[in-house]
JSON list of C-alpha atoms in Angstrom, two decimals:
[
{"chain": "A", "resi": 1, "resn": "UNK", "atom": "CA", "xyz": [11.94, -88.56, -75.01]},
{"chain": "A", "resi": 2, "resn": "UNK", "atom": "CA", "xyz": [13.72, -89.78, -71.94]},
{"chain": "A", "resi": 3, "resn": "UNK", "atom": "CA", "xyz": [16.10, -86.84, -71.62]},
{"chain": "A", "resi": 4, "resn": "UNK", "atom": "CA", "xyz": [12.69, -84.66, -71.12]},
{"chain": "A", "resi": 5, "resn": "UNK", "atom": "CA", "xyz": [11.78, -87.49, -68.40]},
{"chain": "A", "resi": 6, "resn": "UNK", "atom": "CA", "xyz": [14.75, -86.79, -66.99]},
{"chain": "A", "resi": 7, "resn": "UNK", "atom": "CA", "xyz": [14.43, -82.83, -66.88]},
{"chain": "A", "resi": 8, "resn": "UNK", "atom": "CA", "xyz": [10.80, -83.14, -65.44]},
{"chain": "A", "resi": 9, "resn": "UNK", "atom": "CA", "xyz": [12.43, -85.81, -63.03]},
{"chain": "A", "resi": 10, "resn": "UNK", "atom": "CA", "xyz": [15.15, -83.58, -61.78]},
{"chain": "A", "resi": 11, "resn": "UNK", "atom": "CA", "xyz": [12.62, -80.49, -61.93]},
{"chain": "A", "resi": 12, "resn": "UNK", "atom": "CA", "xyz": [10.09, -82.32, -59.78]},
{"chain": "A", "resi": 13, "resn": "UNK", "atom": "CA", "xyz": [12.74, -83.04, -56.79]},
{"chain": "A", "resi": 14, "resn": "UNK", "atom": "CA", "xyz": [14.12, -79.38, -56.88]},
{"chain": "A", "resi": 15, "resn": "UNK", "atom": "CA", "xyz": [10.63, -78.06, -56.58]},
{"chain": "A", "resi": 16, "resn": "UNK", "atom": "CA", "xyz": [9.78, -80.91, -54.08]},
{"chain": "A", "resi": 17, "resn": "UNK", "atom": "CA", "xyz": [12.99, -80.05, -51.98]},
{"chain": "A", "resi": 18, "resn": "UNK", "atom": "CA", "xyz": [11.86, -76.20, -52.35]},
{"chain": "A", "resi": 19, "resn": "UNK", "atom": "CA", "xyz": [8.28, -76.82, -51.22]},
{"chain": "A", "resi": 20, "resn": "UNK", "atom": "CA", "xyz": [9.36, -79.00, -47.97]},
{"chain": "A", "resi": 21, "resn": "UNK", "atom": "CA", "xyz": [11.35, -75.81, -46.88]},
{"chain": "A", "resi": 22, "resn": "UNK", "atom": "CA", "xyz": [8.25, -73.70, -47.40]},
{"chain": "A", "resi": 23, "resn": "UNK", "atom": "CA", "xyz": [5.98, -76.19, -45.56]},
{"chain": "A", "resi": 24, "resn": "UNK", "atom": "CA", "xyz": [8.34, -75.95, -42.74]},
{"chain": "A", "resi": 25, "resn": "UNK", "atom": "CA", "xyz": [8.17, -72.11, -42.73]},
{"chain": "A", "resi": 26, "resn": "UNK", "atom": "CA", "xyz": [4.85, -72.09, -42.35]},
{"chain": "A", "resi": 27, "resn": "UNK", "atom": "CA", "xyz": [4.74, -74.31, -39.37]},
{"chain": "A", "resi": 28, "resn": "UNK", "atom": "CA", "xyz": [7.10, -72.21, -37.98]},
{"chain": "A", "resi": 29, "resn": "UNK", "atom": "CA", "xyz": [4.99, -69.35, -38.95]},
{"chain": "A", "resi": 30, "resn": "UNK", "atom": "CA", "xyz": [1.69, -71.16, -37.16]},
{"chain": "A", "resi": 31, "resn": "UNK", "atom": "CA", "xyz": [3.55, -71.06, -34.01]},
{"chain": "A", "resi": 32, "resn": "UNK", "atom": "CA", "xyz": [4.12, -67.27, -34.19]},
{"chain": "A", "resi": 33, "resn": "UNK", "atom": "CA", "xyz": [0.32, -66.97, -34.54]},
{"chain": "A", "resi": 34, "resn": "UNK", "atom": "CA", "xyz": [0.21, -69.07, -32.25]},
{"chain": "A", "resi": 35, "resn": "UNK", "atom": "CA", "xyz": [1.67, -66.68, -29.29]},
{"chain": "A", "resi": 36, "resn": "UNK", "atom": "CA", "xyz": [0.54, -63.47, -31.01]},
{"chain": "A", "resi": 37, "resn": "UNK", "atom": "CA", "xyz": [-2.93, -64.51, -30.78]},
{"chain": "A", "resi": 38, "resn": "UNK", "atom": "CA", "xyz": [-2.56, -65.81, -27.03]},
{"chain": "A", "resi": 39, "resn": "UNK", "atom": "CA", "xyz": [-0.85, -63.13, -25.75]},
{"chain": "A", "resi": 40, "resn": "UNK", "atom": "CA", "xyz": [-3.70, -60.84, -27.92]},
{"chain": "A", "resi": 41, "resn": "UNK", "atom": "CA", "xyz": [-5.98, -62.95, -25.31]},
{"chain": "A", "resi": 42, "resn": "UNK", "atom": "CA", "xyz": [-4.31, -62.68, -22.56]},
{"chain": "A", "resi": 43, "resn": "UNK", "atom": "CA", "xyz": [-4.81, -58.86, -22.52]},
{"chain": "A", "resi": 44, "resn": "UNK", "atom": "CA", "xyz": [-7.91, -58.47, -23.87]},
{"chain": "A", "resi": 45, "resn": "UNK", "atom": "CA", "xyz": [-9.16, -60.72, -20.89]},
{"chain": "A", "resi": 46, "resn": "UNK", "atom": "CA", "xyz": [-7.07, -58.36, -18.36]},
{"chain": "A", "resi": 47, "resn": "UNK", "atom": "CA", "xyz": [-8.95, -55.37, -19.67]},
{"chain": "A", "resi": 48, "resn": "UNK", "atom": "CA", "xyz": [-11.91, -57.00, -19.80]},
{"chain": "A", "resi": 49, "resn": "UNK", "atom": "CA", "xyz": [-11.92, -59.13, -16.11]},
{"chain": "A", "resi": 50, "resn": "UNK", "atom": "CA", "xyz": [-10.09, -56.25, -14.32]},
{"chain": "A", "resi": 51, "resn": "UNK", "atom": "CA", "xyz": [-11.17, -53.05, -15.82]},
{"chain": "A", "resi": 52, "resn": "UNK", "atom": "CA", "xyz": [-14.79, -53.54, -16.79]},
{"chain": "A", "resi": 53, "resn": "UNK", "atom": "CA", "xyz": [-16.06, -56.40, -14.65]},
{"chain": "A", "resi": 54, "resn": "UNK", "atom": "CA", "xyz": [-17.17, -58.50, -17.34]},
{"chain": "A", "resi": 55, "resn": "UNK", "atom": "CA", "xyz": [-18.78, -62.04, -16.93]},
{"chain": "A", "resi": 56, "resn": "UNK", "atom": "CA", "xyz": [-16.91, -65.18, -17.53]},
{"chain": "A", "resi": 57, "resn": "UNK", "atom": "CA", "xyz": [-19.31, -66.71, -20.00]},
{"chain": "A", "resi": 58, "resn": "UNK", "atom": "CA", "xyz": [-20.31, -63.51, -21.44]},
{"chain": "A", "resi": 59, "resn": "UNK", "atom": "CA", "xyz": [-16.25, -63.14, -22.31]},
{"chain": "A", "resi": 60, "resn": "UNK", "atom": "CA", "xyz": [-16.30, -66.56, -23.69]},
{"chain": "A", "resi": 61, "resn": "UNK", "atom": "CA", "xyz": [-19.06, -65.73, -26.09]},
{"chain": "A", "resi": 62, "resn": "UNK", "atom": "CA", "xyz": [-17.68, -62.92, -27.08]},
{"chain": "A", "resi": 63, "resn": "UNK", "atom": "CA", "xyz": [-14.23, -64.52, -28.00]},
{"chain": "A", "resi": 64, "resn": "UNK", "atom": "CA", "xyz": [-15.99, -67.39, -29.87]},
{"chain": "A", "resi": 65, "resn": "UNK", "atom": "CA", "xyz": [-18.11, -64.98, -31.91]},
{"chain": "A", "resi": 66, "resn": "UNK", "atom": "CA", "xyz": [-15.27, -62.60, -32.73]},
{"chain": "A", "resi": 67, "resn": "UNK", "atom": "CA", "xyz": [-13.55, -64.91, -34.87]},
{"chain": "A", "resi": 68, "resn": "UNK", "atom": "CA", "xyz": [-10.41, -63.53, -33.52]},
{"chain": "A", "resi": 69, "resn": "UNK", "atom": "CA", "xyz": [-8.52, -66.05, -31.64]},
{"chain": "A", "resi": 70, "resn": "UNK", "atom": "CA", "xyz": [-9.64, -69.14, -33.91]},
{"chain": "A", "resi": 71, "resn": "UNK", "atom": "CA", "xyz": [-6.19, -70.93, -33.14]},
{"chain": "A", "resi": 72, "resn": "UNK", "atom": "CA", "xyz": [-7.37, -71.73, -29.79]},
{"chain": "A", "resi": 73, "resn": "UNK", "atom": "CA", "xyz": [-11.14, -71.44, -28.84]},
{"chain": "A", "resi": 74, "resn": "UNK", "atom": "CA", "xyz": [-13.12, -73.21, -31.67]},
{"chain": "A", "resi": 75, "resn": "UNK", "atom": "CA", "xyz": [-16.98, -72.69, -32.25]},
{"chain": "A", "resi": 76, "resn": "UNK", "atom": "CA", "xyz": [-18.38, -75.84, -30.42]},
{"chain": "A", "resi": 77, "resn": "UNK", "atom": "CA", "xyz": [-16.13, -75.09, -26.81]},
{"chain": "A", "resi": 78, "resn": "UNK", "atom": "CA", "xyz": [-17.96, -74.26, -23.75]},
{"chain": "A", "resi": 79, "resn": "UNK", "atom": "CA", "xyz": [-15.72, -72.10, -21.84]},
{"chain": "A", "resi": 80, "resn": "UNK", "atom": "CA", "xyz": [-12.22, -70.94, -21.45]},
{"chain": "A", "resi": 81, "resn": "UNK", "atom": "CA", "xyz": [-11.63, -74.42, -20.04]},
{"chain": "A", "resi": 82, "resn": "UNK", "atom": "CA", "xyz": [-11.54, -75.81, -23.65]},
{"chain": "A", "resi": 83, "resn": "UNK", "atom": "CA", "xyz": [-9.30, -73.62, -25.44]},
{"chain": "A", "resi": 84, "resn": "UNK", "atom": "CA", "xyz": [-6.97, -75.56, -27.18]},
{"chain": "A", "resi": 85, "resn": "UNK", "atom": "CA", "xyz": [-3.14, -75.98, -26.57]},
{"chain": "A", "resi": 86, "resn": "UNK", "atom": "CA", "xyz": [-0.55, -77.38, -29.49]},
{"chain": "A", "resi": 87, "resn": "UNK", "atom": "CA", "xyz": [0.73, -80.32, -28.80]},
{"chain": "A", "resi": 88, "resn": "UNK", "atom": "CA", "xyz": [4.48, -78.71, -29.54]},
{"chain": "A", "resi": 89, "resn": "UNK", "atom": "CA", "xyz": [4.04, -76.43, -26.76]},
{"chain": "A", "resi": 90, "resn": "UNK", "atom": "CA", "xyz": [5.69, -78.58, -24.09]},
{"chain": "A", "resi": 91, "resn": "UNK", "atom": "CA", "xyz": [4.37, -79.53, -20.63]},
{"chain": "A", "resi": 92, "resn": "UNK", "atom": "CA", "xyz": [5.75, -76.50, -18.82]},
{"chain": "A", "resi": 93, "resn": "UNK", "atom": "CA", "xyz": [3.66, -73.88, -20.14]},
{"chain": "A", "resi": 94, "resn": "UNK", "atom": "CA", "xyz": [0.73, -76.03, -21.34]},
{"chain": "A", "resi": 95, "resn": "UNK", "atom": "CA", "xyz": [-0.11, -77.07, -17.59]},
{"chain": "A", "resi": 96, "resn": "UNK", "atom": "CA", "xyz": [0.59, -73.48, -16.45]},
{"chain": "A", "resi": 97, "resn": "UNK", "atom": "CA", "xyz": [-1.64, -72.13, -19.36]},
{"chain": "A", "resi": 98, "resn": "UNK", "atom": "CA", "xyz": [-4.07, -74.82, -18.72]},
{"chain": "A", "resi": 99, "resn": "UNK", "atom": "CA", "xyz": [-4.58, -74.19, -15.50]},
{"chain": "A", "resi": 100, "resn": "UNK", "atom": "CA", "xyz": [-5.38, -70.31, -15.81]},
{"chain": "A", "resi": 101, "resn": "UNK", "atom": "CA", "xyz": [-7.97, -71.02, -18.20]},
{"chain": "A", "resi": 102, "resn": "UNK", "atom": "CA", "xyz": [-9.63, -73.65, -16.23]},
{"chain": "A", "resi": 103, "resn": "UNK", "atom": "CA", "xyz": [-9.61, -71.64, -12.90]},
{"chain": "A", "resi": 104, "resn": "UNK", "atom": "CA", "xyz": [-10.26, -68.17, -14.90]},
{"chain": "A", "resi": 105, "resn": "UNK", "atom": "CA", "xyz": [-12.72, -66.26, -12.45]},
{"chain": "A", "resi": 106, "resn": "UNK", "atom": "CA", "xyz": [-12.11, -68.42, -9.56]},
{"chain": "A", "resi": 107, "resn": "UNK", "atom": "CA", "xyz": [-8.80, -66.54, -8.13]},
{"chain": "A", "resi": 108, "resn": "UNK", "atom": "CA", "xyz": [-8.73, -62.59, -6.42]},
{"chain": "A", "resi": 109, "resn": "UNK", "atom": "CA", "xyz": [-8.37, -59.52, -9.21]},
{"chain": "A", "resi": 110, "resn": "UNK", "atom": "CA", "xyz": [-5.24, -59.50, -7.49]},
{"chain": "A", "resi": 111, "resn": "UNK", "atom": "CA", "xyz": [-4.17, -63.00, -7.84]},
{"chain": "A", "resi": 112, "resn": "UNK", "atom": "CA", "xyz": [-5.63, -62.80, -11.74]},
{"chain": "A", "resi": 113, "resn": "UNK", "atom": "CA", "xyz": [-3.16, -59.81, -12.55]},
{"chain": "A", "resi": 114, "resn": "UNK", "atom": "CA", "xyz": [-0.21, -61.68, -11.25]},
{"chain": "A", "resi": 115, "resn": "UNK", "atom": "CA", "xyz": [-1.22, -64.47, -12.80]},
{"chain": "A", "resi": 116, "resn": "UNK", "atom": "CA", "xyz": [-1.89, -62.51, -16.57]},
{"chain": "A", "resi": 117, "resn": "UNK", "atom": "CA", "xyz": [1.54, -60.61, -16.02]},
{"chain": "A", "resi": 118, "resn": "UNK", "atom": "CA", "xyz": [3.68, -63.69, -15.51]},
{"chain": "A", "resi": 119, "resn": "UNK", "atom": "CA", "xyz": [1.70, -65.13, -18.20]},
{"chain": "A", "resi": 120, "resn": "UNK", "atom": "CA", "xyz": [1.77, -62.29, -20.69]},
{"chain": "A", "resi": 121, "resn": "UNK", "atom": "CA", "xyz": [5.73, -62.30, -19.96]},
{"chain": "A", "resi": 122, "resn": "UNK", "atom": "CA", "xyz": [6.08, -66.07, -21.05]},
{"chain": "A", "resi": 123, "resn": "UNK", "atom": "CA", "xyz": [4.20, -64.80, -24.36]},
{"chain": "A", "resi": 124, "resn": "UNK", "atom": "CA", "xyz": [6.22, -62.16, -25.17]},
{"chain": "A", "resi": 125, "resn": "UNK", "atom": "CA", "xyz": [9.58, -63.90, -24.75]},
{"chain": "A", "resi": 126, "resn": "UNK", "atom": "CA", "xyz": [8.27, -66.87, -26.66]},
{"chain": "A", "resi": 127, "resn": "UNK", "atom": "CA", "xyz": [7.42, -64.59, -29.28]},
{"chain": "A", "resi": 128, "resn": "UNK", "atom": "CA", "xyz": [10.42, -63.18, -29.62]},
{"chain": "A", "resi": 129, "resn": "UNK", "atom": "CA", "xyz": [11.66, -66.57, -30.12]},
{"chain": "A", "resi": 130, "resn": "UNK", "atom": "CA", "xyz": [9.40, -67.54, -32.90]},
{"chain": "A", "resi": 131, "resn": "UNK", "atom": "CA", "xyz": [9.71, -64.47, -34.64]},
{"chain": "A", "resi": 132, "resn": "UNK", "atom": "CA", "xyz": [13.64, -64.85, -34.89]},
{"chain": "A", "resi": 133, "resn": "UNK", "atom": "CA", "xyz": [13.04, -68.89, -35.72]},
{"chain": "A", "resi": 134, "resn": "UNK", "atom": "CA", "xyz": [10.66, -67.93, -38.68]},
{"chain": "A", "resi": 135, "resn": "UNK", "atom": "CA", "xyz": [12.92, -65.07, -40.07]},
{"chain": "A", "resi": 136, "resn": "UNK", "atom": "CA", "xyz": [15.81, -67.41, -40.19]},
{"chain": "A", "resi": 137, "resn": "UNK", "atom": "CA", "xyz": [13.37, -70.43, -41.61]},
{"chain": "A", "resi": 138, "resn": "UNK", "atom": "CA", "xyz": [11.90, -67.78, -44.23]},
{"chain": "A", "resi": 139, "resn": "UNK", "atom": "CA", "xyz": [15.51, -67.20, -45.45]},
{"chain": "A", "resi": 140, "resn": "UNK", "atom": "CA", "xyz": [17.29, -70.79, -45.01]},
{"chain": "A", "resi": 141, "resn": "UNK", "atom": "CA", "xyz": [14.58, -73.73, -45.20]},
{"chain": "A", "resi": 142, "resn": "UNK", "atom": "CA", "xyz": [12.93, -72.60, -48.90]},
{"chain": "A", "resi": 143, "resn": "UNK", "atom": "CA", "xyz": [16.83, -72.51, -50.30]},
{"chain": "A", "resi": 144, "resn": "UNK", "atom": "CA", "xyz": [18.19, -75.18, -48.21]},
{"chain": "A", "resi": 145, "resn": "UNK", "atom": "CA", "xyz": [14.73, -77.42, -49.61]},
{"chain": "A", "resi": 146, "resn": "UNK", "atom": "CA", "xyz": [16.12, -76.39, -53.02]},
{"chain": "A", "resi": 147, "resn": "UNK", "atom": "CA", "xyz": [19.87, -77.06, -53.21]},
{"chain": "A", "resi": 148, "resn": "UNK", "atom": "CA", "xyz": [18.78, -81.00, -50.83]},
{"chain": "A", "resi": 149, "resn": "UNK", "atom": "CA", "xyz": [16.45, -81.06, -54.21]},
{"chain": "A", "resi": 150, "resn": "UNK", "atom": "CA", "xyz": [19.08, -80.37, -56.46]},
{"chain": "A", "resi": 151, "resn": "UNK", "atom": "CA", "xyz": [21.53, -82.33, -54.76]},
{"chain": "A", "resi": 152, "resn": "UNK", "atom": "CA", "xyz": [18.92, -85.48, -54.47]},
{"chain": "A", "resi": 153, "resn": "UNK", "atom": "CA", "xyz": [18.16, -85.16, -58.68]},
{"chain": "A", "resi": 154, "resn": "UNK", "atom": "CA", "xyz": [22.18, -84.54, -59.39]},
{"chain": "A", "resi": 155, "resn": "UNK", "atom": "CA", "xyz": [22.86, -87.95, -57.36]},
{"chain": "A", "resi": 156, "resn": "UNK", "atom": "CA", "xyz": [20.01, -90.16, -59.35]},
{"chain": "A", "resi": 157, "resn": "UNK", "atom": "CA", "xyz": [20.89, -89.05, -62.70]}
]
């Protein structure tokens, strides 16, 4: 009886090591969603501001409704003002991001498309980023979880 305590033991802190490397790769994989659906944002509120004219609020609405970009405007936010920033993103682009959503309308089409390309350039390399970060992650943390396991079950028995 105890050497099948000990096999479910040492089978519990393998797959326990395993699914902490799998947790991890899905943070990682939040934060690629993270800057896929912002930079998704980002354009679709350049076409929309500087090719078509459209209304602030009526933009806002729209992006609520769609369902689209849940990671950062949530159902009960009043304007772009509210859209939600991780904590992990770091003061240097939350307070740049930040501020282009709370002054979005208030600057020249001109000023705006500046504003969207530097922007939209800060996505894309921070993408790049996060996609190389969660290919490495998807291949190392779910094995590495499983050998720390193995190692952590080998050293109590």
């Amino acid at each position: 009886m105890t050497v099948i305590l000990k096999w479910m033991g040492l089978l519990l802190l393998v797959f326990t090591g395993f699914a902490a490397g799998m947790e991890y790769s899905k943070r990682v994989y939040s934060r690629l969603l993270f800057w896929n659906q912002l930079s998704q944002l980002l354009a679709y509120l350049e076409q929309e501001i500087f090719y078509r004219a459209t209304p602030i609020s009526q933009l806002f609405r729209d992006c609520q409704s769609s369902g689209l970009y849940t990671q950062l405007i949530t159902a009960h936010g009043k304007g772009f003002g509210d859209v939600l920033l991780p904590e992990w993103l770091g003061r240097e682009h939350s307070s740049g991001f930040q501020s282009f959503f709370q002054f979005l309308g208030a600057n020249t089409s001109e000023q705006f498309c500046q504003e969207v390309e530097y922007l939209m350039m800060v996505c894309k390399k921070e993408q790049e980023q996060a996609e190389r970060r969660h290919q490495a992650t998807c291949r190392l943390y779910p094995k590495l979880g499983l050998c720390l396991g193995g190692l952590v079950a080998i050293l109590l028995f």
